[in-house]
Tab-separated table of C-alpha atoms in Angstrom:
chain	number	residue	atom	x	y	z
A	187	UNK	CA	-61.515	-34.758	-2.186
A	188	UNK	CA	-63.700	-37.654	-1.420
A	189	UNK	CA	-62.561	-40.518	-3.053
A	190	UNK	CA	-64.624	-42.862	-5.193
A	191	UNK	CA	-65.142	-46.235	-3.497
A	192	UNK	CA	-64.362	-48.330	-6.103
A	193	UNK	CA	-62.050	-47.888	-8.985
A	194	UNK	CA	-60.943	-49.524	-11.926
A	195	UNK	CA	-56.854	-50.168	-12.550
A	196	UNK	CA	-54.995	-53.014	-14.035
A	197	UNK	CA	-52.232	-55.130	-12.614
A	198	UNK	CA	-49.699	-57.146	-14.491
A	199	UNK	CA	-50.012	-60.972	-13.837
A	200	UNK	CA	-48.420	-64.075	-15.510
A	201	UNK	CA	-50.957	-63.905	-18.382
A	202	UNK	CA	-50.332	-60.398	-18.897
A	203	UNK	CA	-52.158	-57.103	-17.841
A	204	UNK	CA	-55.502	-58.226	-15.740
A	205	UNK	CA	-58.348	-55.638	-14.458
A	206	UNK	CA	-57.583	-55.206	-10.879
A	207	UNK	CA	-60.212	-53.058	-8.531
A	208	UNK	CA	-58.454	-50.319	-6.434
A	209	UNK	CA	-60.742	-50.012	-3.903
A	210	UNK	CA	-60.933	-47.784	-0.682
A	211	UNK	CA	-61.557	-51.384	0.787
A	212	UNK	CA	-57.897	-52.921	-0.916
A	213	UNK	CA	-56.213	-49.989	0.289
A	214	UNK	CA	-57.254	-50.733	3.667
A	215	UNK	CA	-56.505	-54.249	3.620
A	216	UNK	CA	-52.925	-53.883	2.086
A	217	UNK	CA	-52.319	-51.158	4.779
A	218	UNK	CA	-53.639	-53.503	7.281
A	219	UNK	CA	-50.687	-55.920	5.759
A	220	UNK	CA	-47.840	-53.058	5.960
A	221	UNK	CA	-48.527	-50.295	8.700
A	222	UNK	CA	-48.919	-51.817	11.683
A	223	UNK	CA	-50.715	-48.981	14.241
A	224	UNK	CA	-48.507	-46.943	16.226
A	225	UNK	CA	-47.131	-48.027	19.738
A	226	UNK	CA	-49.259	-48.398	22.506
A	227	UNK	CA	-46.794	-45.482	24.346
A	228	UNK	CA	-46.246	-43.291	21.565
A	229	UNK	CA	-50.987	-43.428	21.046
A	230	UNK	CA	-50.972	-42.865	24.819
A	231	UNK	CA	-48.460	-39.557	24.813
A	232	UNK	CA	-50.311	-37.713	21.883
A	233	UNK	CA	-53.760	-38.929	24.013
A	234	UNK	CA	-51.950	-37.214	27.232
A	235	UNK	CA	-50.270	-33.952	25.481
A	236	UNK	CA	-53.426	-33.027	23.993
A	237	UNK	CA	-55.583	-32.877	26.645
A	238	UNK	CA	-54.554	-29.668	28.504
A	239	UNK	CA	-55.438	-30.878	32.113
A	240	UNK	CA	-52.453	-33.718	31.934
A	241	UNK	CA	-49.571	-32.878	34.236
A	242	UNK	CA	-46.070	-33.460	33.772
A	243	UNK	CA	-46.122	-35.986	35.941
A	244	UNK	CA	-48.657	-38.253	34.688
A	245	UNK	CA	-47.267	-37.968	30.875
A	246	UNK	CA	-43.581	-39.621	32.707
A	247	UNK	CA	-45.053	-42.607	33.902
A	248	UNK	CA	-46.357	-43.187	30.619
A	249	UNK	CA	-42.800	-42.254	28.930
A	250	UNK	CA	-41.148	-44.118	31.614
A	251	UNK	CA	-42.689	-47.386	30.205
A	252	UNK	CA	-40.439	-46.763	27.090
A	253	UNK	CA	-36.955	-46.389	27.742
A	254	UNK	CA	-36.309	-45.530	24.030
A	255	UNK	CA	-38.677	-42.667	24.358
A	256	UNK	CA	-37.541	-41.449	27.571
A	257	UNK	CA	-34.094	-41.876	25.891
A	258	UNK	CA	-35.104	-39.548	23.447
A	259	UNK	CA	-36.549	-36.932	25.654
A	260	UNK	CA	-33.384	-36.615	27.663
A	261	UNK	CA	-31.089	-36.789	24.409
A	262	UNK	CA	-33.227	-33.834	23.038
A	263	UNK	CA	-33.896	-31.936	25.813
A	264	UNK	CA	-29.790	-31.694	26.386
A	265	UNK	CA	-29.110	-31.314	22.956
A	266	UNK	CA	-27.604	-28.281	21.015
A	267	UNK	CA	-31.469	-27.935	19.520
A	268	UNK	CA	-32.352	-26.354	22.733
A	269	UNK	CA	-28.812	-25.277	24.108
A	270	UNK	CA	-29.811	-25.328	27.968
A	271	UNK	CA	-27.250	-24.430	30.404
A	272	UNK	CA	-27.546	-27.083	32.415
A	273	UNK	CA	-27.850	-30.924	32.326
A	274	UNK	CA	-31.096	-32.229	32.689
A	275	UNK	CA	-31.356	-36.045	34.234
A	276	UNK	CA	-34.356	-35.796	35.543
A	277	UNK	CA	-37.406	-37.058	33.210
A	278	UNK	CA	-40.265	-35.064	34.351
A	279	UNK	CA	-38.125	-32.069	34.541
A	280	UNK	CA	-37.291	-32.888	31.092
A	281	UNK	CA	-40.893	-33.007	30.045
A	282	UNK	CA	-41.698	-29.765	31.968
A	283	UNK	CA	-38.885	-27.547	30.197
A	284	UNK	CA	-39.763	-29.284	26.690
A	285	UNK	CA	-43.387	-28.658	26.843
A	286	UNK	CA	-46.601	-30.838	25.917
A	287	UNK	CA	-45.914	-29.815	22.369
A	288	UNK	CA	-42.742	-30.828	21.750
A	289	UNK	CA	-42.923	-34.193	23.916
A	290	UNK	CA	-45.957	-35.173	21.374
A	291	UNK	CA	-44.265	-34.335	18.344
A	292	UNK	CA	-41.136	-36.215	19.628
A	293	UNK	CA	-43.515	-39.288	20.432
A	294	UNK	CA	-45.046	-39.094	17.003
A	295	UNK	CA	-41.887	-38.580	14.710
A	296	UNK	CA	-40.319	-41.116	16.873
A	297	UNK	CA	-42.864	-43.532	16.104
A	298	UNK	CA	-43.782	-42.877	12.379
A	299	UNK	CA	-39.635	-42.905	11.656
A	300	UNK	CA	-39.479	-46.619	13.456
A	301	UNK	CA	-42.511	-47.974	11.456
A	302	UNK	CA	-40.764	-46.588	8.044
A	303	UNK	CA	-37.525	-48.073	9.047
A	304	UNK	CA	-38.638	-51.548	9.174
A	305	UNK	CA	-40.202	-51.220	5.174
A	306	UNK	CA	-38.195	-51.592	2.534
A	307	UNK	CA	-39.297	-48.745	-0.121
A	308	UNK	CA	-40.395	-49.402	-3.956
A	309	UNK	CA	-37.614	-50.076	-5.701
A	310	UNK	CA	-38.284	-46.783	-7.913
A	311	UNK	CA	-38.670	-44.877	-5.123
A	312	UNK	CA	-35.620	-42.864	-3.620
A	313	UNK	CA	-36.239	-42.814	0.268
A	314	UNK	CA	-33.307	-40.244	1.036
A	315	UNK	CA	-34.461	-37.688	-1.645
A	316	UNK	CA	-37.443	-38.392	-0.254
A	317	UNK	CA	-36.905	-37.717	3.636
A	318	UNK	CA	-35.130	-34.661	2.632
A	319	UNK	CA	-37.985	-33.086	0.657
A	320	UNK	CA	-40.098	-34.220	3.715
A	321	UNK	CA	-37.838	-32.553	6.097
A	322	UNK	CA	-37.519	-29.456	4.236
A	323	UNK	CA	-40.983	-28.790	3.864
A	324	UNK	CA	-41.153	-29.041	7.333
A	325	UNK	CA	-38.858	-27.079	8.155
A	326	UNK	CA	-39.799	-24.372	5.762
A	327	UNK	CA	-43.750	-24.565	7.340
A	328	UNK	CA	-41.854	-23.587	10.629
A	329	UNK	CA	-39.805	-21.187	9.291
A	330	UNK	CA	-43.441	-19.648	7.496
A	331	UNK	CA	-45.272	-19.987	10.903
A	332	UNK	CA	-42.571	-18.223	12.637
A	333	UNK	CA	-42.598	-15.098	9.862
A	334	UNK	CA	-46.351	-14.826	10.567
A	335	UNK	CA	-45.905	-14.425	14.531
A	336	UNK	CA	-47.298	-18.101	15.102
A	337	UNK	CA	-46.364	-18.355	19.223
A	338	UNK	CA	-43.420	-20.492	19.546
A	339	UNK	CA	-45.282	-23.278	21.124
A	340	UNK	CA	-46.966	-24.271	18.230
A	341	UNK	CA	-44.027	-24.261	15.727
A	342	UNK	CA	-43.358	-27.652	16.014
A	343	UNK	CA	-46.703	-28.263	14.940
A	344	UNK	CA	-46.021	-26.873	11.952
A	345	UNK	CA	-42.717	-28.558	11.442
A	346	UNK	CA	-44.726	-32.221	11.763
A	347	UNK	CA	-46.898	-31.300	9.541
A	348	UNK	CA	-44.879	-30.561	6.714
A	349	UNK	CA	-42.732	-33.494	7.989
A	350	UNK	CA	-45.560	-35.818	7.260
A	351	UNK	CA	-47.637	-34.223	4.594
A	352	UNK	CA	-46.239	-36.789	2.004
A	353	UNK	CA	-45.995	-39.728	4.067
A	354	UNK	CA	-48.932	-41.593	1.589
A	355	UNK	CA	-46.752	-41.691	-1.011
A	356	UNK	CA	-43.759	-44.228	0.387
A	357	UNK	CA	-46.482	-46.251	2.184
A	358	UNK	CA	-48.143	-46.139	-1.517
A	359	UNK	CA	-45.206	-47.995	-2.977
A	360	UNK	CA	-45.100	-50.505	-0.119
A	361	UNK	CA	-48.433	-51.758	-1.146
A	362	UNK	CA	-48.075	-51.296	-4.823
A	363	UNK	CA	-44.760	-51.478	-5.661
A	364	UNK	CA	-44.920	-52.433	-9.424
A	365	UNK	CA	-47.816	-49.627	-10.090
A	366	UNK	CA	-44.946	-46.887	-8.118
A	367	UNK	CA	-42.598	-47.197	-10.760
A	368	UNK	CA	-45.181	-46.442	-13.388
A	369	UNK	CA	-46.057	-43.132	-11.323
A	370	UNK	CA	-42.523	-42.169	-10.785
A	371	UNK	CA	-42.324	-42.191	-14.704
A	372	UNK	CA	-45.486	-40.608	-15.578
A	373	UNK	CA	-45.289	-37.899	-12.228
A	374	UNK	CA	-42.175	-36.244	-14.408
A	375	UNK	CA	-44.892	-34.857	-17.240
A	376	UNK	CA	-48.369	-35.075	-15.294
A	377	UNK	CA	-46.987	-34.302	-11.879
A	378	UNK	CA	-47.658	-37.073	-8.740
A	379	UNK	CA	-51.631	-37.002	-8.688
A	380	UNK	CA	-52.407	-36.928	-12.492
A	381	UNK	CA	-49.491	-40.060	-12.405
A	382	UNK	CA	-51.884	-41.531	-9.869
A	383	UNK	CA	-55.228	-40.917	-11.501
A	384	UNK	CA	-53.441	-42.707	-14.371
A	385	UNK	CA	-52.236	-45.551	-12.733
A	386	UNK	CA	-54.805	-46.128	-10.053
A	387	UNK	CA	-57.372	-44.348	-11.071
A	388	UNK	CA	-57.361	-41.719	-8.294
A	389	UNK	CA	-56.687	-43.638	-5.411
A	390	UNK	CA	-53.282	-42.577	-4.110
A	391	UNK	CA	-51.339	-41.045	-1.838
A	392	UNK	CA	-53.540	-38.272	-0.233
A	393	UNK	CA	-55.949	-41.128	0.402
A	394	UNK	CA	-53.774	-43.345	1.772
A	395	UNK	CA	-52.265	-40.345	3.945
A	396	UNK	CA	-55.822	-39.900	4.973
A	397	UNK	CA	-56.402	-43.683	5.885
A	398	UNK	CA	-52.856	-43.816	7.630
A	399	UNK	CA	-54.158	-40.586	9.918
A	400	UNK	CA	-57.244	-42.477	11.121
A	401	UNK	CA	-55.726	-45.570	11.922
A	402	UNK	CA	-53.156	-43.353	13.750
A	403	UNK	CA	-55.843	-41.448	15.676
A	404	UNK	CA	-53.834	-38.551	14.281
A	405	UNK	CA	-55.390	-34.977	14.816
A	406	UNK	CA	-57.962	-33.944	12.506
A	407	UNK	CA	-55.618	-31.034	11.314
A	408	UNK	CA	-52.918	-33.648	10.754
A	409	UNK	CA	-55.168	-35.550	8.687
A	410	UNK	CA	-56.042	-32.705	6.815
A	411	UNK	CA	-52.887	-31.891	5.720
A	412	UNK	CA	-52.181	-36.013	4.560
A	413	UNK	CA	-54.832	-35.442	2.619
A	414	UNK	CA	-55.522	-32.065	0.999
A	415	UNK	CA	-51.550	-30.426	0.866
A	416	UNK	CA	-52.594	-30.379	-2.958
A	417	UNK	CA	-55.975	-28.768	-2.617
A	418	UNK	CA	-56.076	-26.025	-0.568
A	419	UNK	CA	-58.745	-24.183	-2.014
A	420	UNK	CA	-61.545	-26.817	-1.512
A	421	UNK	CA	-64.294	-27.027	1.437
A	422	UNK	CA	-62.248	-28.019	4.433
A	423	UNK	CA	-59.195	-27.671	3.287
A	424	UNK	CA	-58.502	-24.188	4.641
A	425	UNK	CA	-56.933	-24.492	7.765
A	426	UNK	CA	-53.897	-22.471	8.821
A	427	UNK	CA	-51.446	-25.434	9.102
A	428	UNK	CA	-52.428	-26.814	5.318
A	429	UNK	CA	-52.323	-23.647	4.443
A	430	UNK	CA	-48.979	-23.074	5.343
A	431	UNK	CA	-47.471	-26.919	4.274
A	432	UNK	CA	-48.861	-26.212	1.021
A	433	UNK	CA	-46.943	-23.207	0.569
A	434	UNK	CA	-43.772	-24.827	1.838
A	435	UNK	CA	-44.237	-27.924	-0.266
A	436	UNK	CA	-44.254	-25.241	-3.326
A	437	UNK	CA	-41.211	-23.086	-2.258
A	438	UNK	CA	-39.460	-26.428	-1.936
A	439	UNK	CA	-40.488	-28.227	-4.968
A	440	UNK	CA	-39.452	-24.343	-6.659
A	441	UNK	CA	-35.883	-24.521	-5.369
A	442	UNK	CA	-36.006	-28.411	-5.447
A	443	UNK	CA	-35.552	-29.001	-2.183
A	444	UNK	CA	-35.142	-33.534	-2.225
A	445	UNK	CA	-37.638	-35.138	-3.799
A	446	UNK	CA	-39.419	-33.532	-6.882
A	447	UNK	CA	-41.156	-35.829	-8.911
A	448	UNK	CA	-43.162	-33.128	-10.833
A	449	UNK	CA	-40.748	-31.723	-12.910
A	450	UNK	CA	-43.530	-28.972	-14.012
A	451	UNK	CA	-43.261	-25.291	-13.208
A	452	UNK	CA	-45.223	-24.725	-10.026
A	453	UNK	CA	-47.176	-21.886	-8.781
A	454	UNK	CA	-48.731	-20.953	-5.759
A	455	UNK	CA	-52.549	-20.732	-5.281
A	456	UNK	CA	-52.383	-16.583	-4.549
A	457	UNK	CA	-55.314	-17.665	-2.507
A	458	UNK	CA	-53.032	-18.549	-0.388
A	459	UNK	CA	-50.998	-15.488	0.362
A	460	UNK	CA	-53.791	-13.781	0.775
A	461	UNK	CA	-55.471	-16.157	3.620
A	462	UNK	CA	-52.440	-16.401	5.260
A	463	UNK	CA	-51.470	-12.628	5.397
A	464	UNK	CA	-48.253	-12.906	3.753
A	465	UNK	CA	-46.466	-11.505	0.834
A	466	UNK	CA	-45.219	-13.304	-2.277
A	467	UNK	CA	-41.946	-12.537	-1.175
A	468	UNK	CA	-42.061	-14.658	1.754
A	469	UNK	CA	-40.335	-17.670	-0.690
A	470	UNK	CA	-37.138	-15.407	-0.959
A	471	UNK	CA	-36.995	-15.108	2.302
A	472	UNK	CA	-37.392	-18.488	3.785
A	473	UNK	CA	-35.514	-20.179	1.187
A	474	UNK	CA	-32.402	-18.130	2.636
A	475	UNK	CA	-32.972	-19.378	6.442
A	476	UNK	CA	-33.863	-22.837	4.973
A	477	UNK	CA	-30.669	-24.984	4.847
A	478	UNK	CA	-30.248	-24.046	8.638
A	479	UNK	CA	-32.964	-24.536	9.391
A	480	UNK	CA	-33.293	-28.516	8.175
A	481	UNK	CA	-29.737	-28.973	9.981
A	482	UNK	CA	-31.590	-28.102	12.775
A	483	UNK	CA	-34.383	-30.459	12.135
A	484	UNK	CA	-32.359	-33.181	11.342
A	485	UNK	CA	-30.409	-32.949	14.696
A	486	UNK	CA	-34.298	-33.081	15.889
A	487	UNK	CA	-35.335	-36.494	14.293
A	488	UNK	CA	-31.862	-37.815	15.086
A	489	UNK	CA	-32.229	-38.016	18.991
């Protein structure tokens, strides 16, 4: 999956088509141009949540410097999604019933949706067929993670994963907006990557996933799932949580769950089943729990 550092394209200028280098290098820049990195709050929280020492307390003085954030944590934590008893006002208490997990995931959705809101997508791009397909792989990684006995702490992890898996591909069209509406065209008989390898020789959205990750400082298994969801079966690839997106990104492109731009037959890797300990039949029975289960993801990303 290592792409080539330099490759050939073409770009359309006044004087017609012109040879234009898509470079590791020009991906870079241009995402230097559109992503700006992630809050200095939201960094901090993931920093705090994943080292296993932090205490409650030390992860709400950093939230407390954010009142959208803590906004968020008090909205969620008091929301149907977790249907407490009680009302929670207190912020550290907050963070102590949610859980490291969950405040992390909350910091990093939080973020990545704010940062997409200010773009304005590729004109050939739709951004709400788009967040839905996003959403329901997601939800469908959870929904796979649970089936498999996953302990409930880590679900979320798996949601976020399949939540961002695809997040290369709108960034993709900010920087090249002209050469996305060639790949949304092509994508319908070659699928998404062969569209890319067509139209920019290789370098698309897995890589920019991948580049997005590191400036980020997303997790490593985050970063692998940006930028292998589509190869599973290669060195490095085979983690649990790829694993599992990639089989949720297939049950949803299968029952065209938002966004499909391949509009080929898809099959999963049995590879996959088998490394995961699950059954075939494990599409049937998510895609029956699925439509809840993105209601209740949505009232997630809403807080």
């Amino acid at each position: 999956m290592c792409p080539r550092c330099e490759v050939a394209g073409t770009v359309t200028g006044r004087g017609g088509r012109m040879p234009m280098n898509y470079s590791l290098d020009l991906v870079a820049a241009k995402l230097d141009e559109n992503m700006p990195s992630l809050s200095p709050t939201a960094t901090k929280v993931m920093e705090l949540a994943n080292d296993l020492n932090c205490s409650p307390s030390e992860l709400t003085k950093v939230i407390k410097l954010d009142p959208v954030l803590s906004a968020k944590v008090l909205k969620l934590v008091n929301s149907s999604y977790f249907a407490l008893s009680n009302t929670i006002v207190s912020l550290e208490k907050a963070i102590i019933l949610l859980g490291l997990n969950t405040i992390r995931n909350l910091a990093l959705s939080a973020a990545v949706l704010s940062q997409m809101e200010r773009k304005r997508l590729a004109q050939a791009f739709d951004g709400e067929a788009f967040w839905l397909h996003s959403i329901g792989v997601g939800a469908a990684a959870k929904l796979i993670a649970r089936k498999r006995g996953v302990e409930k702490k880590r679900l979320e992890d798996f949601f976020i994963a399949g939540l961002l898996h695809d997040l290369g591909l709108p960034v993709e069209g900010f920087m090249f907006p002209e050469e996305m509406k060639r790949i949304v065209v092509a994508a319908a008989e070659v699928g998404v990557m062969g569209a890319e390898e067509e139209v920019l020789n290789g370098v698309g959205h897995c890589v920019v996933g991948k580049l997005l990750a590191d400036r980020w400082r997303l997790s490593l298994d985050l970063a692998k799932v940006m930028a292998l969801h589509h190869t599973p079966w290669i060195e490095g690839a085979e983690t649990e949580l790829n694993l599992t997106v990639y089989l949720a990104n297939v049950l949803c492109k299968t029952i065209g769950v938002g966004l499909v731009l391949d509009k080929r037959p898809v099959d999963c890797d049995p590879m996959v089943f088998e490394e995961l300990g699950v059954e075939p039949s494990i599409g049937k029975e998510i895609a029956e729990s699925l439509r809840c289960e993105i209601e209740r993801a949505k009232e997630f990303l809403s807080v």
